[in-house]
mmCIF file with all atom_site columns, C-alpha atoms in Angstrom:
data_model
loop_
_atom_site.group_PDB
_atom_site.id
_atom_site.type_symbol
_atom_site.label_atom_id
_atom_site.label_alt_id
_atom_site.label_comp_id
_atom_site.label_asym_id
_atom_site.label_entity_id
_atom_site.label_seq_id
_atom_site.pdbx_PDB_ins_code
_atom_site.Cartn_x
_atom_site.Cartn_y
_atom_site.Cartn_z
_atom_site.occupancy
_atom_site.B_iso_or_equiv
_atom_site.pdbx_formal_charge
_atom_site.auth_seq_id
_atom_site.auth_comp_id
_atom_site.auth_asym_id
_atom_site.auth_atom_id
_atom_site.pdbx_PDB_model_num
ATOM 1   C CA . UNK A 1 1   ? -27.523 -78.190 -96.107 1.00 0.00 ? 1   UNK A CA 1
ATOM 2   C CA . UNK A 1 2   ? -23.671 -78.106 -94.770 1.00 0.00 ? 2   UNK A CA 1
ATOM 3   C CA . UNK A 1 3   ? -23.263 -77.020 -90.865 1.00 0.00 ? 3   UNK A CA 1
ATOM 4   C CA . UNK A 1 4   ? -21.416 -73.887 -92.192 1.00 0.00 ? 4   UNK A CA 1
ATOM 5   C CA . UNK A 1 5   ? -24.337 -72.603 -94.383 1.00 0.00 ? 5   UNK A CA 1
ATOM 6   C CA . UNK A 1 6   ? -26.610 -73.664 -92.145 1.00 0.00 ? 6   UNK A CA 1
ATOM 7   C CA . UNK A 1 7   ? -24.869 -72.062 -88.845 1.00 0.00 ? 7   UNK A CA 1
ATOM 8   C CA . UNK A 1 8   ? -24.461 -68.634 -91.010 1.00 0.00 ? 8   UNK A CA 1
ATOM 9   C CA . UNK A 1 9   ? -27.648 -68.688 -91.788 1.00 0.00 ? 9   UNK A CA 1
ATOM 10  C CA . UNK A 1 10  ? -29.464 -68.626 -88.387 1.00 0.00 ? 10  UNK A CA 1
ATOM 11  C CA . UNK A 1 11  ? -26.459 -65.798 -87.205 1.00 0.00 ? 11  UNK A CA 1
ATOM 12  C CA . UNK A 1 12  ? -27.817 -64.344 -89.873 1.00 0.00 ? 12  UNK A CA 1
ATOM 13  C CA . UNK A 1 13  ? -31.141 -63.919 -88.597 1.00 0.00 ? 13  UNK A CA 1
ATOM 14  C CA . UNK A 1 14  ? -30.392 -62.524 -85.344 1.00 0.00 ? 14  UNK A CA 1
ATOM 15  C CA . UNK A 1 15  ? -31.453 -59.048 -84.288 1.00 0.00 ? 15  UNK A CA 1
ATOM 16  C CA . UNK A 1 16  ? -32.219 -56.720 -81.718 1.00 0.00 ? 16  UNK A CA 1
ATOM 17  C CA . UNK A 1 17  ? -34.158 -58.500 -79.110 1.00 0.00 ? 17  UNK A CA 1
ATOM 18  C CA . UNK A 1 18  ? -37.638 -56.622 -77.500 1.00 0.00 ? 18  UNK A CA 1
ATOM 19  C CA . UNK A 1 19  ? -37.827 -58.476 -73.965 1.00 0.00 ? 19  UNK A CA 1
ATOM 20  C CA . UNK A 1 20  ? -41.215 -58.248 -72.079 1.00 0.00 ? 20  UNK A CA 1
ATOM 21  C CA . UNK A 1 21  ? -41.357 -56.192 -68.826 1.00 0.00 ? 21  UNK A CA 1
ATOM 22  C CA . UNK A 1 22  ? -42.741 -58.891 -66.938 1.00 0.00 ? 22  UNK A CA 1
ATOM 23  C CA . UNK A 1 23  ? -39.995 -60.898 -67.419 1.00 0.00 ? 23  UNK A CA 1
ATOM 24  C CA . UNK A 1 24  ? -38.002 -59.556 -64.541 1.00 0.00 ? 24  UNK A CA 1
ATOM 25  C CA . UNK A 1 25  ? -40.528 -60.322 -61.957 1.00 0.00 ? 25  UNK A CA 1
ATOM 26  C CA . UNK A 1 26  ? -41.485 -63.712 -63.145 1.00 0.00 ? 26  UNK A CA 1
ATOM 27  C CA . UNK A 1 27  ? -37.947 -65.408 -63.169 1.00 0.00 ? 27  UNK A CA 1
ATOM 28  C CA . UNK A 1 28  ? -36.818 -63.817 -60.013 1.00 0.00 ? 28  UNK A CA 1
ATOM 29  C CA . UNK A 1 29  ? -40.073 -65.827 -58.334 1.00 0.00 ? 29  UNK A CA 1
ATOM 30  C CA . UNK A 1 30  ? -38.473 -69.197 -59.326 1.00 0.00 ? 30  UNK A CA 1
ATOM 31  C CA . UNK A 1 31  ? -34.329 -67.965 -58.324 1.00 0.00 ? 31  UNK A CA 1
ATOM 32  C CA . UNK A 1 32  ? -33.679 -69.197 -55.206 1.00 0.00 ? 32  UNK A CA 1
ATOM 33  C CA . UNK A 1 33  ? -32.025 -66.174 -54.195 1.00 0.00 ? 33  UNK A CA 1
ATOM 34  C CA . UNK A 1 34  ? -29.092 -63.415 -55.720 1.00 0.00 ? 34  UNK A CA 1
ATOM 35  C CA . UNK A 1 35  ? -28.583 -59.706 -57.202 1.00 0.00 ? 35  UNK A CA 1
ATOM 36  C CA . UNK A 1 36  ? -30.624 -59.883 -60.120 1.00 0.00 ? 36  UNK A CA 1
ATOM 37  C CA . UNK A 1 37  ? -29.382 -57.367 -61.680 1.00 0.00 ? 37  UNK A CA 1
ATOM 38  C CA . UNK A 1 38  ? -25.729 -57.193 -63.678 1.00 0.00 ? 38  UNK A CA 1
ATOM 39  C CA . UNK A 1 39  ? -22.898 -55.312 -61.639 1.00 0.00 ? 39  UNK A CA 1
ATOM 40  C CA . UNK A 1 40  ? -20.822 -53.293 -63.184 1.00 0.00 ? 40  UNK A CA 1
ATOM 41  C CA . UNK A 1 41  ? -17.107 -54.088 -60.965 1.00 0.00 ? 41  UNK A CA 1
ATOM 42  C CA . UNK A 1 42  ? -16.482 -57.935 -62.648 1.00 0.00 ? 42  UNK A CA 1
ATOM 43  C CA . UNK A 1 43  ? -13.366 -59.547 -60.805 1.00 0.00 ? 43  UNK A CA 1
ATOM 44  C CA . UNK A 1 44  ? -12.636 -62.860 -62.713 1.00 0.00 ? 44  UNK A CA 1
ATOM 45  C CA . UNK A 1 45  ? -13.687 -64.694 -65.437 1.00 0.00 ? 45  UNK A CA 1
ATOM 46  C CA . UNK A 1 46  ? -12.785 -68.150 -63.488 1.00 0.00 ? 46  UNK A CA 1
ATOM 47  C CA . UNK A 1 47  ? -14.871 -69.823 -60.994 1.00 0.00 ? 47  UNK A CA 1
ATOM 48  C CA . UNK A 1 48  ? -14.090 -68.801 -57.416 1.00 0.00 ? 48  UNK A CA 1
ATOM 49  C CA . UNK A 1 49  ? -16.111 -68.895 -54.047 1.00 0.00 ? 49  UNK A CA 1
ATOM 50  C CA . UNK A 1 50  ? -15.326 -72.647 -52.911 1.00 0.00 ? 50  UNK A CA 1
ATOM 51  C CA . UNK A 1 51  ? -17.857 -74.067 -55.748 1.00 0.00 ? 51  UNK A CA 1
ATOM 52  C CA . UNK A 1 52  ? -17.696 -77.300 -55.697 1.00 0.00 ? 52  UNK A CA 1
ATOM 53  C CA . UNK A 1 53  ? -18.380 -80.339 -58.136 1.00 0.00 ? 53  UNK A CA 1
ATOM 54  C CA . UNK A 1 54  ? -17.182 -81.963 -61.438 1.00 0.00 ? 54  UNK A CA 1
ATOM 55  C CA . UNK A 1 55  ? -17.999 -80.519 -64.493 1.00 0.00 ? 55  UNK A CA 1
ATOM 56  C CA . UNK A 1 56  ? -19.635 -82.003 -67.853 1.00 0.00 ? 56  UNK A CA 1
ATOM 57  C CA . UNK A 1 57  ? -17.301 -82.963 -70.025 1.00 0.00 ? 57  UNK A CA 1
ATOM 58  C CA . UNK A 1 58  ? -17.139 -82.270 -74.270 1.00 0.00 ? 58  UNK A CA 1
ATOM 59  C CA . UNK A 1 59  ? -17.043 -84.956 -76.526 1.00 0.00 ? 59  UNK A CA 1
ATOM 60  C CA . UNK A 1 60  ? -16.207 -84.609 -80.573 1.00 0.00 ? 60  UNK A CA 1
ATOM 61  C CA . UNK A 1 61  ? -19.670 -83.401 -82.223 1.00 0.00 ? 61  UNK A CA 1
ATOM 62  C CA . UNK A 1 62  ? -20.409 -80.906 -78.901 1.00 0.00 ? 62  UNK A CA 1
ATOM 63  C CA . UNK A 1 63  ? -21.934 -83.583 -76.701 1.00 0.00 ? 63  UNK A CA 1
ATOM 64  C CA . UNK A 1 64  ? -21.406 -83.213 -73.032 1.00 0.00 ? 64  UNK A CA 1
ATOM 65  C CA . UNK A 1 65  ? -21.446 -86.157 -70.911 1.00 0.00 ? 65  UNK A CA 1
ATOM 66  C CA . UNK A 1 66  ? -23.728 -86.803 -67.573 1.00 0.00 ? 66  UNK A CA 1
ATOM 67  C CA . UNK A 1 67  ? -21.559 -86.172 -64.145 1.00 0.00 ? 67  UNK A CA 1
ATOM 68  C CA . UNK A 1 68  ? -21.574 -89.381 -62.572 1.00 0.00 ? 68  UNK A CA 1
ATOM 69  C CA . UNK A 1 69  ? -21.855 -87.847 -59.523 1.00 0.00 ? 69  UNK A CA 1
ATOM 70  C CA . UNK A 1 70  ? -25.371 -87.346 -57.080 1.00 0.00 ? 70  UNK A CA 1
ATOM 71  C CA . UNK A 1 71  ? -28.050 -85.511 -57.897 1.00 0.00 ? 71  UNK A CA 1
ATOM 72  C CA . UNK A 1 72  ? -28.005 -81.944 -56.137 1.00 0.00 ? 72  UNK A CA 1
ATOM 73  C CA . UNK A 1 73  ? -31.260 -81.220 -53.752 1.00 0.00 ? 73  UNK A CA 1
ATOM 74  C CA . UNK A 1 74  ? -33.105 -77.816 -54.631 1.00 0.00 ? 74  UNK A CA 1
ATOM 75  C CA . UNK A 1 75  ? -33.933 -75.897 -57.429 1.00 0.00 ? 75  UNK A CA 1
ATOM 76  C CA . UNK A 1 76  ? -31.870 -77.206 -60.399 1.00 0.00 ? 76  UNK A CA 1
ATOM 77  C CA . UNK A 1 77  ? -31.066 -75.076 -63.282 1.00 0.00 ? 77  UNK A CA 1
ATOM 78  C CA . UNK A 1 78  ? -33.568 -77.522 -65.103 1.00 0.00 ? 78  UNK A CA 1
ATOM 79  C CA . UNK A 1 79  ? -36.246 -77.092 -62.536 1.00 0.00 ? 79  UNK A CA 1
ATOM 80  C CA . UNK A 1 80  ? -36.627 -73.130 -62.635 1.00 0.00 ? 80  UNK A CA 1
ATOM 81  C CA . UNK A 1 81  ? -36.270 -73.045 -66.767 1.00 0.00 ? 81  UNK A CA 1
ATOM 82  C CA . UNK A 1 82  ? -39.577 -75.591 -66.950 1.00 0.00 ? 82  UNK A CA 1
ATOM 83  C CA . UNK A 1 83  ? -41.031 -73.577 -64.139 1.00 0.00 ? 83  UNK A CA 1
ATOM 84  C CA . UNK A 1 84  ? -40.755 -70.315 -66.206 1.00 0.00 ? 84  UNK A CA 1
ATOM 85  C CA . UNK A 1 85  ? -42.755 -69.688 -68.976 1.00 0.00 ? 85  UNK A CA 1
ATOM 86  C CA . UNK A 1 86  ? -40.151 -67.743 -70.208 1.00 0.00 ? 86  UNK A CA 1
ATOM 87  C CA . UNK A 1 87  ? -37.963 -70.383 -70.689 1.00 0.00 ? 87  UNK A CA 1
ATOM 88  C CA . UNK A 1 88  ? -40.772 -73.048 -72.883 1.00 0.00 ? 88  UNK A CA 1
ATOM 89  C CA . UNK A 1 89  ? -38.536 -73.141 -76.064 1.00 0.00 ? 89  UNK A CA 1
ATOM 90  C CA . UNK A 1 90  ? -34.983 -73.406 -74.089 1.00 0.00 ? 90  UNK A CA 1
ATOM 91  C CA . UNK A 1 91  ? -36.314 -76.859 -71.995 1.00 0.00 ? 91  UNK A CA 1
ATOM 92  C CA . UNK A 1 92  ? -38.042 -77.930 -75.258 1.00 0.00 ? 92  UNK A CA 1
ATOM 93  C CA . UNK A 1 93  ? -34.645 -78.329 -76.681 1.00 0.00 ? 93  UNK A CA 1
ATOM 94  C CA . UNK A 1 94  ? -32.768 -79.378 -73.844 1.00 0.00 ? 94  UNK A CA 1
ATOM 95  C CA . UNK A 1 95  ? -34.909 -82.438 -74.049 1.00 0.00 ? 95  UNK A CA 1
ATOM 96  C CA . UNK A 1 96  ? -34.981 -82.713 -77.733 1.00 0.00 ? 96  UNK A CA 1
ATOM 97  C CA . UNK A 1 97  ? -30.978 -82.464 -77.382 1.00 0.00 ? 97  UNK A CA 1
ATOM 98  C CA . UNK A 1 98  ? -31.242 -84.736 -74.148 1.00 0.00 ? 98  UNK A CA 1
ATOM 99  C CA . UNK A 1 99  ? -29.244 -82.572 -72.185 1.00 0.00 ? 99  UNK A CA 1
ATOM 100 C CA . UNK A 1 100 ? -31.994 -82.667 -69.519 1.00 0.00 ? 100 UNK A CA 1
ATOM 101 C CA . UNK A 1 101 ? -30.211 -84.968 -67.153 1.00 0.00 ? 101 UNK A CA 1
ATOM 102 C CA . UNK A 1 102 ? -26.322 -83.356 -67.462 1.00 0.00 ? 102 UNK A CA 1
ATOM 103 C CA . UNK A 1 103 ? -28.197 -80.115 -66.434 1.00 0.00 ? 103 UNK A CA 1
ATOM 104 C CA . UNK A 1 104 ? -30.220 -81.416 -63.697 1.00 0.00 ? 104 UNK A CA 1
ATOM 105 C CA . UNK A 1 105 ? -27.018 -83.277 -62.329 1.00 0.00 ? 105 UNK A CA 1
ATOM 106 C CA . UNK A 1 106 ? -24.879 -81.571 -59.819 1.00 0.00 ? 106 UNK A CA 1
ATOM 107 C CA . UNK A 1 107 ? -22.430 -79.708 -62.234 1.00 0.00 ? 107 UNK A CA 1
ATOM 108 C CA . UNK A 1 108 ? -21.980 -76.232 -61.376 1.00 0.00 ? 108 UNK A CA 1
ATOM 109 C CA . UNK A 1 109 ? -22.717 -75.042 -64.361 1.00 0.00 ? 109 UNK A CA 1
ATOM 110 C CA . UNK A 1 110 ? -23.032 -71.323 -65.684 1.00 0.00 ? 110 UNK A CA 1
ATOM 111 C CA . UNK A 1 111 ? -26.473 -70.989 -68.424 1.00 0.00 ? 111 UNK A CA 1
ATOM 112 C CA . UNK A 1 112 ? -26.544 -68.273 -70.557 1.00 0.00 ? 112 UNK A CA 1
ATOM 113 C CA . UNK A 1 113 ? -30.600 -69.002 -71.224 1.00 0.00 ? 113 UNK A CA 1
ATOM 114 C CA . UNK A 1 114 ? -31.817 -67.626 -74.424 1.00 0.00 ? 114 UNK A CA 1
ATOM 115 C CA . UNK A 1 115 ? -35.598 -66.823 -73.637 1.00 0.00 ? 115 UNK A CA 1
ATOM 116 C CA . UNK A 1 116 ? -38.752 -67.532 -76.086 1.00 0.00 ? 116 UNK A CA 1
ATOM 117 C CA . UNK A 1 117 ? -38.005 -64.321 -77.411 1.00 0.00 ? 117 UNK A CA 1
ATOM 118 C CA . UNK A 1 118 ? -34.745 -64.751 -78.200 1.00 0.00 ? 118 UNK A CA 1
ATOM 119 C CA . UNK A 1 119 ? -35.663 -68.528 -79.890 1.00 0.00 ? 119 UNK A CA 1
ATOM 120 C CA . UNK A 1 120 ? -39.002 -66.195 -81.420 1.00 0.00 ? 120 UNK A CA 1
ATOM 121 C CA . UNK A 1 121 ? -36.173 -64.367 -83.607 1.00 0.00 ? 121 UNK A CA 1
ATOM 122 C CA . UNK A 1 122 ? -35.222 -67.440 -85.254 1.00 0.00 ? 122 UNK A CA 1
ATOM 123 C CA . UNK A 1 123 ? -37.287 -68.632 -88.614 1.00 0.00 ? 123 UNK A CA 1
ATOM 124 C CA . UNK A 1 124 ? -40.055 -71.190 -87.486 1.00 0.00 ? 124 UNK A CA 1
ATOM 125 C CA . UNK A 1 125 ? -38.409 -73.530 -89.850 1.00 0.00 ? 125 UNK A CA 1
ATOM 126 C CA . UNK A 1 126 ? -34.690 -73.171 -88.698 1.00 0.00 ? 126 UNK A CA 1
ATOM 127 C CA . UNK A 1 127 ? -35.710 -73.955 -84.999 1.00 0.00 ? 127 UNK A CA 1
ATOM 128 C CA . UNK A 1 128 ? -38.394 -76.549 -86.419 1.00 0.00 ? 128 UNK A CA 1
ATOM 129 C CA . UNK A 1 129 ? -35.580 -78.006 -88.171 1.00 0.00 ? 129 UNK A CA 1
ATOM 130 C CA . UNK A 1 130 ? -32.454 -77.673 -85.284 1.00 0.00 ? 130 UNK A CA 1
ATOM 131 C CA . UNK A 1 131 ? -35.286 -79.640 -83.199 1.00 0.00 ? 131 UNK A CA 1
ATOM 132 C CA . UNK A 1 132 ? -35.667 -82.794 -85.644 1.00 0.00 ? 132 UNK A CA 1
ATOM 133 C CA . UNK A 1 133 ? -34.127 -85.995 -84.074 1.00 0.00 ? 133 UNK A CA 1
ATOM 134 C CA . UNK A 1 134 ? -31.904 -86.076 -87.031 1.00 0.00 ? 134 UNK A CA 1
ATOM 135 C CA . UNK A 1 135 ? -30.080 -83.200 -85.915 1.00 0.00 ? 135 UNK A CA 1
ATOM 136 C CA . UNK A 1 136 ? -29.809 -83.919 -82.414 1.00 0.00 ? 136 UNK A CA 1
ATOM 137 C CA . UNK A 1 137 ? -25.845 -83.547 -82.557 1.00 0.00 ? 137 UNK A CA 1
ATOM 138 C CA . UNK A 1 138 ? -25.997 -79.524 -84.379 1.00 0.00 ? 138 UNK A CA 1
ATOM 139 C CA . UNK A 1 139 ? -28.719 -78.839 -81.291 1.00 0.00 ? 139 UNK A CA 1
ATOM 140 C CA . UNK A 1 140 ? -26.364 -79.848 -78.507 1.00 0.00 ? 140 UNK A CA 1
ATOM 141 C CA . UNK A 1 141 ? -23.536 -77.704 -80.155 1.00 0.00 ? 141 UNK A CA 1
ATOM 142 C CA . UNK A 1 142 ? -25.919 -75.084 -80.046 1.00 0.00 ? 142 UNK A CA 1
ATOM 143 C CA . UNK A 1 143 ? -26.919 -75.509 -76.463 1.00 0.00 ? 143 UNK A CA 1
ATOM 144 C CA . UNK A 1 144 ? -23.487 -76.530 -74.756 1.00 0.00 ? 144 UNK A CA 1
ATOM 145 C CA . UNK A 1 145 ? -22.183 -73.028 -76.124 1.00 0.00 ? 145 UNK A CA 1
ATOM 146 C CA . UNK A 1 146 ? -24.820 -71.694 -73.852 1.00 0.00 ? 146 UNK A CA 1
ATOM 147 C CA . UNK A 1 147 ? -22.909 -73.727 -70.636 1.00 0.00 ? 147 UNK A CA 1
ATOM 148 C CA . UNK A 1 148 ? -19.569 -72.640 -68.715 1.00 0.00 ? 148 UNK A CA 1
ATOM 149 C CA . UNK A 1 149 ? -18.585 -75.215 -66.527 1.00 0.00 ? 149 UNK A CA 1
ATOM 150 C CA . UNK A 1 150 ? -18.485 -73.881 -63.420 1.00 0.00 ? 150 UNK A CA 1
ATOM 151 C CA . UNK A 1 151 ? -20.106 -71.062 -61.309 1.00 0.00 ? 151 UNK A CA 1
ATOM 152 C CA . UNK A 1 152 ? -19.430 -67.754 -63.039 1.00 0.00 ? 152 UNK A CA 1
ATOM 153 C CA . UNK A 1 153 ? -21.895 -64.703 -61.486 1.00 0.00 ? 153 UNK A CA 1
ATOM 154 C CA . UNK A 1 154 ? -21.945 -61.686 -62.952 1.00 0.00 ? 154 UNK A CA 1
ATOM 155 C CA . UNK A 1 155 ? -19.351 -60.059 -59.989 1.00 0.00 ? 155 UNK A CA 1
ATOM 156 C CA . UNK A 1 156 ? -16.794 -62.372 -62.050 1.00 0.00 ? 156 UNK A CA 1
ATOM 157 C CA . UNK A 1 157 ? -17.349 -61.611 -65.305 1.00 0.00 ? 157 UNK A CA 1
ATOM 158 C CA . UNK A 1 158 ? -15.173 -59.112 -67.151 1.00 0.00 ? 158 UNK A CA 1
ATOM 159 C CA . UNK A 1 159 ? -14.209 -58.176 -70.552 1.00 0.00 ? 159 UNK A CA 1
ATOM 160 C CA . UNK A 1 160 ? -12.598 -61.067 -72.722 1.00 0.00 ? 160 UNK A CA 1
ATOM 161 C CA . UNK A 1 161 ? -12.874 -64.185 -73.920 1.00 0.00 ? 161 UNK A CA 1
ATOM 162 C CA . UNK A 1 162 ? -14.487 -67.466 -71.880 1.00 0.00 ? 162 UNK A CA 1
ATOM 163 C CA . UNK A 1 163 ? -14.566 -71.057 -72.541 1.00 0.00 ? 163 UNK A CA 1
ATOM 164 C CA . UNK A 1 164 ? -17.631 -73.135 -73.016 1.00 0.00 ? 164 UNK A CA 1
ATOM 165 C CA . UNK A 1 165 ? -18.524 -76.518 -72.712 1.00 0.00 ? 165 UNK A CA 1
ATOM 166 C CA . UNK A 1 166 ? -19.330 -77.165 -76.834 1.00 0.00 ? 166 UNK A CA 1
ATOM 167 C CA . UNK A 1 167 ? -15.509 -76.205 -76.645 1.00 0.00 ? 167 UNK A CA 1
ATOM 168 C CA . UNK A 1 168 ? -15.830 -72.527 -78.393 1.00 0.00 ? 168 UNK A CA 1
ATOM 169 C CA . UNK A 1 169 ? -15.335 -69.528 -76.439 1.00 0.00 ? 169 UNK A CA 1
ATOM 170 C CA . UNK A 1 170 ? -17.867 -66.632 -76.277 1.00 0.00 ? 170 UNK A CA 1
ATOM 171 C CA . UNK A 1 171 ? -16.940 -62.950 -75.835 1.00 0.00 ? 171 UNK A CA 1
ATOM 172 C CA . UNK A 1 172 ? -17.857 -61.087 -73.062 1.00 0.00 ? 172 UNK A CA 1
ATOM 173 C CA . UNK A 1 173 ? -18.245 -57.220 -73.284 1.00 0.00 ? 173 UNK A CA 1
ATOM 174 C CA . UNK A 1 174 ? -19.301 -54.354 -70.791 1.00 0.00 ? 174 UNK A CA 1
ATOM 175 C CA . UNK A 1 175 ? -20.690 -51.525 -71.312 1.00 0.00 ? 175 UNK A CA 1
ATOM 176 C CA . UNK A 1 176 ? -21.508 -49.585 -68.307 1.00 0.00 ? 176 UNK A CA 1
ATOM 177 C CA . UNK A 1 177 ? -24.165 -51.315 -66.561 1.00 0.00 ? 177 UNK A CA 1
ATOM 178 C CA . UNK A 1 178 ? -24.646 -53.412 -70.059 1.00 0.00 ? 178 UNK A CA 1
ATOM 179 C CA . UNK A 1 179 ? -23.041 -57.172 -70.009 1.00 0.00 ? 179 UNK A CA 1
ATOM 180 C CA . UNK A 1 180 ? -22.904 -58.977 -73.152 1.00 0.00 ? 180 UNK A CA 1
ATOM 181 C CA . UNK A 1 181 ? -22.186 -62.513 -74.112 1.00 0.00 ? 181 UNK A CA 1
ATOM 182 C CA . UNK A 1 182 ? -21.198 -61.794 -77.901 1.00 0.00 ? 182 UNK A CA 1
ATOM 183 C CA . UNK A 1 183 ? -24.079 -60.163 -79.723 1.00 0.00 ? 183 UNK A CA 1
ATOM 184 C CA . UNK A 1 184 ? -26.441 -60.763 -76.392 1.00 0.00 ? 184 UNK A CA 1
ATOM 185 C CA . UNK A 1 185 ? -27.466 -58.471 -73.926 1.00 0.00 ? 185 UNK A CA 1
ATOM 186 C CA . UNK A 1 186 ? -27.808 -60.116 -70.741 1.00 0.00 ? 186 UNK A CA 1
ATOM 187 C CA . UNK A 1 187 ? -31.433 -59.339 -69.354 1.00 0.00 ? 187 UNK A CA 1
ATOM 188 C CA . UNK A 1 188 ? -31.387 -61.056 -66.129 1.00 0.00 ? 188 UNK A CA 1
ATOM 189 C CA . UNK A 1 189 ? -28.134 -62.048 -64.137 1.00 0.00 ? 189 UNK A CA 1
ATOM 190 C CA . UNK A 1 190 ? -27.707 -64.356 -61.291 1.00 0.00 ? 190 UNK A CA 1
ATOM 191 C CA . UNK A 1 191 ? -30.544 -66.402 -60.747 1.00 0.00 ? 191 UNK A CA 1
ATOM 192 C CA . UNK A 1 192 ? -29.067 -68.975 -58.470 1.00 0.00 ? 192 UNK A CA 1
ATOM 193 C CA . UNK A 1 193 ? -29.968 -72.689 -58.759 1.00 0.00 ? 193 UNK A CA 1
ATOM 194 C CA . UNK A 1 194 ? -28.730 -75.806 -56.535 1.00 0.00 ? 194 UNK A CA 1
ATOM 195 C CA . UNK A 1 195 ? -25.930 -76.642 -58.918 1.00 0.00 ? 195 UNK A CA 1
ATOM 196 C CA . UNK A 1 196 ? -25.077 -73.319 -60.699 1.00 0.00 ? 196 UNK A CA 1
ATOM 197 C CA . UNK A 1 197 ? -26.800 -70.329 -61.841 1.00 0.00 ? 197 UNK A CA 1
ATOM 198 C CA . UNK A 1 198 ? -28.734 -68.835 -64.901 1.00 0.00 ? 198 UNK A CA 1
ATOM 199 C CA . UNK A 1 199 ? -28.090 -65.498 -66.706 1.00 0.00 ? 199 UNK A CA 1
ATOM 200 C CA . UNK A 1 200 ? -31.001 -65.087 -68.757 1.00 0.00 ? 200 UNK A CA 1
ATOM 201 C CA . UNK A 1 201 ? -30.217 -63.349 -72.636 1.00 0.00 ? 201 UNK A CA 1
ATOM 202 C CA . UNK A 1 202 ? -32.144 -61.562 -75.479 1.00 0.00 ? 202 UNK A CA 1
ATOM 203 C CA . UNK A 1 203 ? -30.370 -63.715 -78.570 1.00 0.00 ? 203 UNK A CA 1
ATOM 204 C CA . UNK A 1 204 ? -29.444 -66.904 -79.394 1.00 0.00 ? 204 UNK A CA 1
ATOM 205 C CA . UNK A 1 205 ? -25.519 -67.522 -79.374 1.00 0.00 ? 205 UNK A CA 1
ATOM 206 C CA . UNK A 1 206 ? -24.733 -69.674 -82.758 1.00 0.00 ? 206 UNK A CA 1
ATOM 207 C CA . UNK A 1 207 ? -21.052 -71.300 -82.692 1.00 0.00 ? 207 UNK A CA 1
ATOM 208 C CA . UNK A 1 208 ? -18.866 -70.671 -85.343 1.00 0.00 ? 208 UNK A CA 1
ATOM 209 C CA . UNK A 1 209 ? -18.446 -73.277 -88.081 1.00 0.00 ? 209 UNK A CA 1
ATOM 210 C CA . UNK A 1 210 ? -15.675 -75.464 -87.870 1.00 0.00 ? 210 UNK A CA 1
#
C-alpha cells in the first residue's frame, strides 16, 4: 500500500472521541505540577519563559535525532506516559518507533499525547500494521507530528498554524474554552514534565502525504 493511500485511510477513520471521566484525575497524579485545564487568553505560539535546551532535530523520512545533551532529573515526558494507563498504546509506539530515548532526553519538547482512546479509534489492523518493524519510518512520522520543539503551554497557544518536529505544521483552533490541534480536542493541558510538557488529545493527528 502507498504512504498516501495508506495515510488517507487512517484520517479516514477518525471520529469523535468519548474520553473516560477518570481520565482527568489519573494523569494529573503523575504531572508534576500546572493548570490542568486549557485557558482561554493564548499569548504566543513560540516558546517563551527562559526554557532552556536544544531541540531534536528532523531528518528526511520524519526521524528525529537524540539531543546529545544530559539527561534531565525528574519526571520525563516518557516517565509519566508509562506511568499512566492512559497512555499504554502512545509508549508502545514510542518504543516500537524508538523514540523512547529523544523523549526521555532533555529536549523541551511540547507532546500532543493521543490517549488509548484516541489509538482505540483506529482499525486493529492499521495500528497492528503502523507498529510492524517494517514500518518503523511511517510510525515516527506519525509520532514526531505529535512533538513541538520547545515548551509551548496552553497560555501560548493561539489560533494558527505551528511547526512540528516530523516537519508539518498542525492547526491550532479555539473555541471558547475548547483548544484544538487540527481535528483534536485537547482533553488535558499542561501536565508539566522535567524537559517539557504533555497536552493530552482525543484523536490521532495523521500528517499529510507528501
Amino acid at each position: 500500500m502507498s504512504r498516501s493511500i495508506f495515510s488517507k485511510s487512517i484520517a479516514a477513520t477518525l471520529g469523535a472521541a468519548v474520553v473516560a471521566t477518570g481520565l482527568f484525575a489519573s494523569i494529573s497524579s503523575y504531572a508534576q505540577s500546572g493548570t490542568m485545564t486549557p485557558t482561554t487568553t493564548p499569548a504566543t505560539t513560540t516558546p517563551s519563559g527562559g526554557s532552556t535546551g536544544t531541540p531534536g532535530t528532523t531528518t528526511p523520512g520524519g526521524s528525529m535525532s537524540t539531543p546529545t545533551k544530559k539527561a534531565p532529573t525528574g519526571k520525563t515526558i516518557v516517565t509519566i506516559a508509562a506511568g499512566n494507563k492512559n497512555f499504554t498504546t502512545l509508549v508502545k509506539a514510542l518504543k516500537a518507533a524508538d523514540l523512547v530515548d529523544t523523549l526521555s532526553a532533555e529536549g523541551p519538547y511540547t507532546v500532543f499525547a493521543p490517549t488509548n482512546a484516541a489509538f482505540a479509534k483506529l482499525p486493529k489492523a492499521t495500528l497492528a500494521n503502523l507498529l510492524k518493524p517494517e514500518n518503523q519510518e511511517q510510525l515516527k512520522k506519525v509520532l514526531t507530528y505529535h512533538v513541538v520543539p520547545g515548551t509551548v503551554t496552553s497560555k501560548q497557544l493561539k489560533a494558527g498554524s505551528v511547526a512540528t518536529v516530523e516537519g508539518s505544521n498542525v492547526t491550532v483552533k479555539i473555541k471558547g474554552k475548547k483548544v484544538m490541534i487540527n481535528n483534536a480536542s485537547v482533553i488535558l493541558a499542561d501536565v508539566k514534565a522535567s524537559n517539557g510538557v504533555i497536552h493530552a488529545i482525543d484523536t490521532v493527528l495523521i500528517p499529510a502525504a507528501k
